[in-house]
JSON list of C-alpha atoms in Angstrom, two decimals:
[
{"chain": "A", "resi": 1, "resn": "SER", "atom": "CA", "xyz": [0.00, 0.00, 0.00]},
{"chain": "A", "resi": 2, "resn": "SER", "atom": "CA", "xyz": [1.11, 3.53, -0.60]},
{"chain": "A", "resi": 3, "resn": "TYR", "atom": "CA", "xyz": [2.09, 6.00, 2.09]},
{"chain": "A", "resi": 4, "resn": "HIS", "atom": "CA", "xyz": [1.38, 9.70, 1.89]},
{"chain": "A", "resi": 5, "resn": "TRP", "atom": "CA", "xyz": [3.00, 12.31, 4.10]},
{"chain": "A", "resi": 6, "resn": "THR", "atom": "CA", "xyz": [-0.42, 13.63, 5.19]},
{"chain": "A", "resi": 7, "resn": "ASP", "atom": "CA", "xyz": [-1.05, 10.32, 7.00]},
{"chain": "A", "resi": 8, "resn": "LYS", "atom": "CA", "xyz": [1.16, 11.56, 9.82]},
{"chain": "A", "resi": 9, "resn": "LEU", "atom": "CA", "xyz": [-1.17, 14.54, 10.32]},
{"chain": "A", "resi": 10, "resn": "THR", "atom": "CA", "xyz": [-4.24, 12.35, 10.75]},
{"chain": "A", "resi": 11, "resn": "GLY", "atom": "CA", "xyz": [-2.54, 9.84, 13.03]},
{"chain": "A", "resi": 12, "resn": "GLU", "atom": "CA", "xyz": [-2.90, 7.05, 10.49]},
{"chain": "A", "resi": 13, "resn": "SER", "atom": "CA", "xyz": [0.86, 6.79, 10.07]},
{"chain": "A", "resi": 14, "resn": "ARG", "atom": "CA", "xyz": [2.40, 3.34, 10.23]},
{"chain": "A", "resi": 15, "resn": "ASP", "atom": "CA", "xyz": [5.90, 2.55, 11.39]},
{"chain": "A", "resi": 16, "resn": "SER", "atom": "CA", "xyz": [6.59, 0.44, 8.34]},
{"chain": "A", "resi": 17, "resn": "HIS", "atom": "CA", "xyz": [5.96, 2.16, 5.05]},
{"chain": "A", "resi": 18, "resn": "ASP", "atom": "CA", "xyz": [7.57, 2.33, 1.66]},
{"chain": "A", "resi": 19, "resn": "ALA", "atom": "CA", "xyz": [10.30, 4.97, 1.77]},
{"chain": "A", "resi": 20, "resn": "THR", "atom": "CA", "xyz": [11.62, 4.51, -1.77]},
{"chain": "A", "resi": 21, "resn": "SER", "atom": "CA", "xyz": [10.25, 7.87, -2.88]},
{"chain": "A", "resi": 22, "resn": "ARG", "atom": "CA", "xyz": [12.56, 9.71, -0.50]},
{"chain": "A", "resi": 23, "resn": "THR", "atom": "CA", "xyz": [15.78, 7.72, -0.73]},
{"chain": "A", "resi": 24, "resn": "PHE", "atom": "CA", "xyz": [18.40, 7.33, -3.43]},
{"chain": "A", "resi": 25, "resn": "HIS", "atom": "CA", "xyz": [18.43, 4.14, -5.41]},
{"chain": "A", "resi": 26, "resn": "ALA", "atom": "CA", "xyz": [21.38, 1.86, -4.52]},
{"chain": "A", "resi": 27, "resn": "ASP", "atom": "CA", "xyz": [22.69, 1.84, -8.12]},
{"chain": "A", "resi": 28, "resn": "LEU", "atom": "CA", "xyz": [22.78, 5.64, -8.19]},
{"chain": "A", "resi": 29, "resn": "LEU", "atom": "CA", "xyz": [24.75, 5.76, -4.94]},
{"chain": "A", "resi": 30, "resn": "ALA", "atom": "CA", "xyz": [27.17, 3.12, -6.19]},
{"chain": "A", "resi": 31, "resn": "ASN", "atom": "CA", "xyz": [27.80, 5.04, -9.42]},
{"chain": "A", "resi": 32, "resn": "ALA", "atom": "CA", "xyz": [28.24, 8.36, -7.64]},
{"chain": "A", "resi": 33, "resn": "ASN", "atom": "CA", "xyz": [30.71, 6.97, -5.15]},
{"chain": "A", "resi": 34, "resn": "ALA", "atom": "CA", "xyz": [32.57, 4.68, -7.56]},
{"chain": "A", "resi": 35, "resn": "GLN", "atom": "CA", "xyz": [36.29, 5.25, -7.88]},
{"chain": "A", "resi": 36, "resn": "THR", "atom": "CA", "xyz": [37.48, 5.47, -11.48]},
{"chain": "A", "resi": 37, "resn": "GLU", "atom": "CA", "xyz": [41.02, 4.94, -12.73]},
{"chain": "A", "resi": 38, "resn": "ASN", "atom": "CA", "xyz": [41.21, 8.51, -13.96]},
{"chain": "A", "resi": 39, "resn": "GLU", "atom": "CA", "xyz": [39.72, 10.96, -11.44]},
{"chain": "A", "resi": 40, "resn": "THR", "atom": "CA", "xyz": [39.38, 13.70, -14.09]},
{"chain": "A", "resi": 41, "resn": "GLU", "atom": "CA", "xyz": [36.82, 11.53, -15.90]},
{"chain": "A", "resi": 42, "resn": "LYS", "atom": "CA", "xyz": [34.66, 11.27, -12.80]},
{"chain": "A", "resi": 43, "resn": "GLN", "atom": "CA", "xyz": [31.82, 13.72, -13.41]},
{"chain": "A", "resi": 44, "resn": "GLN", "atom": "CA", "xyz": [29.32, 12.33, -10.89]},
{"chain": "A", "resi": 45, "resn": "PRO", "atom": "CA", "xyz": [27.90, 14.83, -8.39]},
{"chain": "A", "resi": 46, "resn": "THR", "atom": "CA", "xyz": [28.51, 14.45, -4.68]},
{"chain": "A", "resi": 47, "resn": "LEU", "atom": "CA", "xyz": [25.30, 13.35, -3.03]},
{"chain": "A", "resi": 48, "resn": "VAL", "atom": "CA", "xyz": [24.74, 15.16, 0.25]},
{"chain": "A", "resi": 49, "resn": "GLY", "atom": "CA", "xyz": [21.26, 14.29, 1.37]},
{"chain": "A", "resi": 50, "resn": "VAL", "atom": "CA", "xyz": [17.55, 14.44, 0.72]},
{"chain": "A", "resi": 51, "resn": "LEU", "atom": "CA", "xyz": [15.16, 17.11, 1.89]},
{"chain": "A", "resi": 52, "resn": "ARG", "atom": "CA", "xyz": [11.60, 15.84, 2.23]},
{"chain": "A", "resi": 53, "resn": "ASP", "atom": "CA", "xyz": [8.36, 17.39, 3.39]},
{"chain": "A", "resi": 54, "resn": "ARG", "atom": "CA", "xyz": [10.34, 20.53, 4.32]},
{"chain": "A", "resi": 55, "resn": "ASP", "atom": "CA", "xyz": [10.74, 18.95, 7.77]},
{"chain": "A", "resi": 56, "resn": "ASN", "atom": "CA", "xyz": [14.24, 20.29, 8.17]},
{"chain": "A", "resi": 57, "resn": "VAL", "atom": "CA", "xyz": [14.01, 23.57, 6.25]},
{"chain": "A", "resi": 58, "resn": "THR", "atom": "CA", "xyz": [13.49, 26.87, 8.05]},
{"chain": "A", "resi": 59, "resn": "LEU", "atom": "CA", "xyz": [12.52, 29.86, 5.96]},
{"chain": "A", "resi": 60, "resn": "LEU", "atom": "CA", "xyz": [14.14, 32.84, 7.65]},
{"chain": "A", "resi": 61, "resn": "ASN", "atom": "CA", "xyz": [15.97, 35.78, 6.15]},
{"chain": "A", "resi": 62, "resn": "ASP", "atom": "CA", "xyz": [19.30, 37.15, 7.39]},
{"chain": "A", "resi": 63, "resn": "PHE", "atom": "CA", "xyz": [17.65, 39.68, 9.68]},
{"chain": "A", "resi": 64, "resn": "GLU", "atom": "CA", "xyz": [15.26, 37.23, 11.35]},
{"chain": "A", "resi": 65, "resn": "LEU", "atom": "CA", "xyz": [18.23, 35.00, 12.08]},
{"chain": "A", "resi": 66, "resn": "ALA", "atom": "CA", "xyz": [20.07, 37.97, 13.62]},
{"chain": "A", "resi": 67, "resn": "VAL", "atom": "CA", "xyz": [17.32, 38.97, 16.08]},
{"chain": "A", "resi": 68, "resn": "PRO", "atom": "CA", "xyz": [18.41, 36.68, 18.95]},
{"chain": "A", "resi": 69, "resn": "HIS", "atom": "CA", "xyz": [22.05, 37.69, 18.44]},
{"chain": "A", "resi": 70, "resn": "VAL", "atom": "CA", "xyz": [21.19, 41.39, 18.50]},
{"chain": "A", "resi": 71, "resn": "ALA", "atom": "CA", "xyz": [19.05, 40.84, 21.61]},
{"chain": "A", "resi": 72, "resn": "GLU", "atom": "CA", "xyz": [21.91, 39.07, 23.36]},
{"chain": "A", "resi": 73, "resn": "ALA", "atom": "CA", "xyz": [24.59, 41.56, 22.27]},
{"chain": "A", "resi": 74, "resn": "PHE", "atom": "CA", "xyz": [22.63, 44.61, 23.43]},
{"chain": "A", "resi": 75, "resn": "GLN", "atom": "CA", "xyz": [20.91, 42.84, 26.35]},
{"chain": "A", "resi": 76, "resn": "VAL", "atom": "CA", "xyz": [17.39, 43.63, 25.14]},
{"chain": "A", "resi": 77, "resn": "SER", "atom": "CA", "xyz": [14.28, 41.60, 24.37]},
{"chain": "A", "resi": 78, "resn": "ASN", "atom": "CA", "xyz": [13.68, 40.08, 20.93]},
{"chain": "A", "resi": 79, "resn": "ASP", "atom": "CA", "xyz": [11.00, 42.73, 20.28]},
{"chain": "A", "resi": 80, "resn": "ASP", "atom": "CA", "xyz": [13.47, 45.51, 21.07]},
{"chain": "A", "resi": 81, "resn": "ALA", "atom": "CA", "xyz": [16.08, 43.83, 18.86]},
{"chain": "A", "resi": 82, "resn": "THR", "atom": "CA", "xyz": [13.55, 43.70, 16.02]},
{"chain": "A", "resi": 83, "resn": "SER", "atom": "CA", "xyz": [12.84, 47.41, 16.55]},
{"chain": "A", "resi": 84, "resn": "LEU", "atom": "CA", "xyz": [16.56, 48.17, 16.46]},
{"chain": "A", "resi": 85, "resn": "ILE", "atom": "CA", "xyz": [16.95, 46.28, 13.19]},
{"chain": "A", "resi": 86, "resn": "GLN", "atom": "CA", "xyz": [13.96, 48.22, 11.82]},
{"chain": "A", "resi": 87, "resn": "ARG", "atom": "CA", "xyz": [15.72, 51.47, 12.84]},
{"chain": "A", "resi": 88, "resn": "LEU", "atom": "CA", "xyz": [18.73, 50.24, 10.89]},
{"chain": "A", "resi": 89, "resn": "PHE", "atom": "CA", "xyz": [16.49, 49.79, 7.82]},
{"chain": "A", "resi": 90, "resn": "ASN", "atom": "CA", "xyz": [15.11, 53.31, 8.26]},
{"chain": "A", "resi": 91, "resn": "VAL", "atom": "CA", "xyz": [18.56, 54.90, 8.55]},
{"chain": "A", "resi": 92, "resn": "ALA", "atom": "CA", "xyz": [20.17, 52.88, 5.75]},
{"chain": "A", "resi": 93, "resn": "PRO", "atom": "CA", "xyz": [17.41, 51.80, 3.31]},
{"chain": "A", "resi": 94, "resn": "GLY", "atom": "CA", "xyz": [19.64, 49.70, 1.06]},
{"chain": "A", "resi": 95, "resn": "VAL", "atom": "CA", "xyz": [20.49, 47.29, 3.89]},
{"chain": "A", "resi": 96, "resn": "SER", "atom": "CA", "xyz": [17.00, 45.76, 3.97]},
{"chain": "A", "resi": 97, "resn": "SER", "atom": "CA", "xyz": [17.04, 44.93, 0.27]},
{"chain": "A", "resi": 98, "resn": "ALA", "atom": "CA", "xyz": [20.58, 43.52, 0.09]},
{"chain": "A", "resi": 99, "resn": "LYS", "atom": "CA", "xyz": [20.96, 40.08, -1.43]},
{"chain": "A", "resi": 100, "resn": "PRO", "atom": "CA", "xyz": [20.60, 37.12, 0.94]},
{"chain": "A", "resi": 101, "resn": "GLY", "atom": "CA", "xyz": [23.90, 36.26, 2.56]},
{"chain": "A", "resi": 102, "resn": "MET", "atom": "CA", "xyz": [25.34, 39.76, 2.12]},
{"chain": "A", "resi": 103, "resn": "THR", "atom": "CA", "xyz": [24.41, 40.78, 5.66]},
{"chain": "A", "resi": 104, "resn": "PRO", "atom": "CA", "xyz": [25.96, 38.29, 8.08]},
{"chain": "A", "resi": 105, "resn": "VAL", "atom": "CA", "xyz": [25.21, 38.57, 11.80]},
{"chain": "A", "resi": 106, "resn": "PRO", "atom": "CA", "xyz": [28.50, 40.34, 12.70]},
{"chain": "A", "resi": 107, "resn": "LEU", "atom": "CA", "xyz": [27.77, 43.04, 10.11]},
{"chain": "A", "resi": 108, "resn": "ILE", "atom": "CA", "xyz": [24.22, 43.51, 11.40]},
{"chain": "A", "resi": 109, "resn": "LEU", "atom": "CA", "xyz": [25.54, 43.78, 14.97]},
{"chain": "A", "resi": 110, "resn": "ARG", "atom": "CA", "xyz": [28.11, 46.39, 13.94]},
{"chain": "A", "resi": 111, "resn": "LEU", "atom": "CA", "xyz": [25.56, 48.42, 11.98]},
{"chain": "A", "resi": 112, "resn": "CYS", "atom": "CA", "xyz": [23.06, 48.28, 14.87]},
{"chain": "A", "resi": 113, "resn": "GLU", "atom": "CA", "xyz": [25.78, 49.55, 17.20]},
{"chain": "A", "resi": 114, "resn": "ASP", "atom": "CA", "xyz": [26.44, 52.40, 14.77]},
{"chain": "A", "resi": 115, "resn": "VAL", "atom": "CA", "xyz": [22.71, 53.17, 14.70]},
{"chain": "A", "resi": 116, "resn": "LEU", "atom": "CA", "xyz": [22.63, 53.42, 18.49]},
{"chain": "A", "resi": 117, "resn": "ASN", "atom": "CA", "xyz": [25.56, 55.83, 18.70]},
{"chain": "A", "resi": 118, "resn": "GLN", "atom": "CA", "xyz": [24.28, 57.73, 15.63]},
{"chain": "A", "resi": 119, "resn": "SER", "atom": "CA", "xyz": [27.55, 57.38, 13.74]},
{"chain": "A", "resi": 120, "resn": "LEU", "atom": "CA", "xyz": [25.81, 55.54, 10.89]},
{"chain": "A", "resi": 121, "resn": "SER", "atom": "CA", "xyz": [23.41, 58.38, 10.17]},
{"chain": "A", "resi": 122, "resn": "GLN", "atom": "CA", "xyz": [26.30, 60.86, 10.26]},
{"chain": "A", "resi": 123, "resn": "LYS", "atom": "CA", "xyz": [28.30, 58.68, 7.87]},
{"chain": "A", "resi": 124, "resn": "ILE", "atom": "CA", "xyz": [25.36, 58.39, 5.45]},
{"chain": "A", "resi": 125, "resn": "VAL", "atom": "CA", "xyz": [24.82, 62.17, 5.44]},
{"chain": "A", "resi": 126, "resn": "GLU", "atom": "CA", "xyz": [28.53, 62.69, 4.79]},
{"chain": "A", "resi": 127, "resn": "LEU", "atom": "CA", "xyz": [28.51, 60.14, 1.96]},
{"chain": "A", "resi": 128, "resn": "ARG", "atom": "CA", "xyz": [25.45, 61.72, 0.35]},
{"chain": "A", "resi": 129, "resn": "THR", "atom": "CA", "xyz": [27.08, 65.18, 0.39]},
{"chain": "A", "resi": 130, "resn": "ARG", "atom": "CA", "xyz": [30.49, 63.98, -0.84]},
{"chain": "A", "resi": 131, "resn": "LEU", "atom": "CA", "xyz": [29.46, 61.51, -3.55]},
{"chain": "A", "resi": 132, "resn": "PRO", "atom": "CA", "xyz": [28.65, 62.84, -7.03]},
{"chain": "A", "resi": 133, "resn": "SER", "atom": "CA", "xyz": [24.94, 63.52, -7.49]},
{"chain": "A", "resi": 134, "resn": "ASP", "atom": "CA", "xyz": [24.49, 60.72, -10.04]},
{"chain": "A", "resi": 135, "resn": "VAL", "atom": "CA", "xyz": [25.67, 58.02, -7.58]},
{"chain": "A", "resi": 136, "resn": "ASP", "atom": "CA", "xyz": [22.81, 56.24, -5.81]},
{"chain": "A", "resi": 137, "resn": "LEU", "atom": "CA", "xyz": [23.98, 55.39, -2.29]},
{"chain": "A", "resi": 138, "resn": "THR", "atom": "CA", "xyz": [21.06, 53.02, -1.75]},
{"chain": "A", "resi": 139, "resn": "MET", "atom": "CA", "xyz": [22.14, 50.92, -4.74]},
{"chain": "A", "resi": 140, "resn": "LEU", "atom": "CA", "xyz": [25.71, 50.85, -3.44]},
{"chain": "A", "resi": 141, "resn": "VAL", "atom": "CA", "xyz": [24.52, 49.62, -0.04]},
{"chain": "A", "resi": 142, "resn": "GLU", "atom": "CA", "xyz": [22.27, 46.99, -1.68]},
{"chain": "A", "resi": 143, "resn": "ALA", "atom": "CA", "xyz": [25.24, 45.68, -3.65]},
{"chain": "A", "resi": 144, "resn": "ASP", "atom": "CA", "xyz": [27.59, 45.61, -0.65]},
{"chain": "A", "resi": 145, "resn": "PRO", "atom": "CA", "xyz": [26.40, 46.68, 2.82]},
{"chain": "A", "resi": 146, "resn": "GLN", "atom": "CA", "xyz": [30.03, 46.47, 4.04]},
{"chain": "A", "resi": 147, "resn": "ILE", "atom": "CA", "xyz": [30.52, 49.84, 2.38]},
{"chain": "A", "resi": 148, "resn": "LEU", "atom": "CA", "xyz": [28.88, 51.41, 5.43]},
{"chain": "A", "resi": 149, "resn": "LEU", "atom": "CA", "xyz": [31.84, 50.30, 7.55]},
{"chain": "A", "resi": 150, "resn": "GLU", "atom": "CA", "xyz": [34.36, 52.10, 5.33]},
{"chain": "A", "resi": 151, "resn": "ALA", "atom": "CA", "xyz": [35.50, 55.65, 6.00]},
{"chain": "A", "resi": 152, "resn": "PRO", "atom": "CA", "xyz": [33.49, 58.09, 3.83]},
{"chain": "A", "resi": 153, "resn": "GLU", "atom": "CA", "xyz": [36.69, 59.54, 2.37]},
{"chain": "A", "resi": 154, "resn": "ARG", "atom": "CA", "xyz": [37.77, 56.08, 1.18]},
{"chain": "A", "resi": 155, "resn": "VAL", "atom": "CA", "xyz": [34.36, 55.36, -0.40]},
{"chain": "A", "resi": 156, "resn": "VAL", "atom": "CA", "xyz": [34.41, 58.67, -2.28]},
{"chain": "A", "resi": 157, "resn": "GLU", "atom": "CA", "xyz": [37.98, 58.06, -3.43]},
{"chain": "A", "resi": 158, "resn": "ILE", "atom": "CA", "xyz": [37.09, 54.62, -4.79]},
{"chain": "A", "resi": 159, "resn": "MET", "atom": "CA", "xyz": [33.95, 55.95, -6.52]},
{"chain": "A", "resi": 160, "resn": "LEU", "atom": "CA", "xyz": [35.92, 58.72, -8.23]},
{"chain": "A", "resi": 161, "resn": "GLN", "atom": "CA", "xyz": [38.54, 56.21, -9.39]},
{"chain": "A", "resi": 162, "resn": "LEU", "atom": "CA", "xyz": [35.80, 53.99, -10.83]},
{"chain": "A", "resi": 163, "resn": "LYS", "atom": "CA", "xyz": [34.16, 56.96, -12.54]},
{"chain": "A", "resi": 164, "resn": "ALA", "atom": "CA", "xyz": [37.47, 57.87, -14.15]},
{"chain": "A", "resi": 165, "resn": "LEU", "atom": "CA", "xyz": [37.78, 54.36, -15.59]},
{"chain": "A", "resi": 166, "resn": "PHE", "atom": "CA", "xyz": [34.35, 54.40, -17.16]}
]
């Protein structure tokens, strides 16, 4: 008989069921792990594992993952940490729309610290006044939020060098 993942929700789940739909076939594993005489000819992928039913997948973005770390670092509640991260988004709009993985926890912690001591807002104002008018600071921050840790003079110098090249 067939087994469907929804059976576990209704309590009709059995201990013994056919698990072939969520495991690799033995021949596939043997071929993938086979040693060939010439390693350069081996084009088989490395098999890591199988995700099924999304049981072991958590859908969180970089900032949701950072909330407990921010709360611990600044000794505040998770709600206050979320508010602090929201303040970061308000001060530096490009941070919230950066690509996933571009804002690791240490960077978020550093930027939140800069928000609290108001050095981030001062740096952004200085960058906006020093950068040429056709440079969009939000797009720069989206591309690389680490730019907010650089000295404004260095960022302007690099931007002017890039402009000269193109």
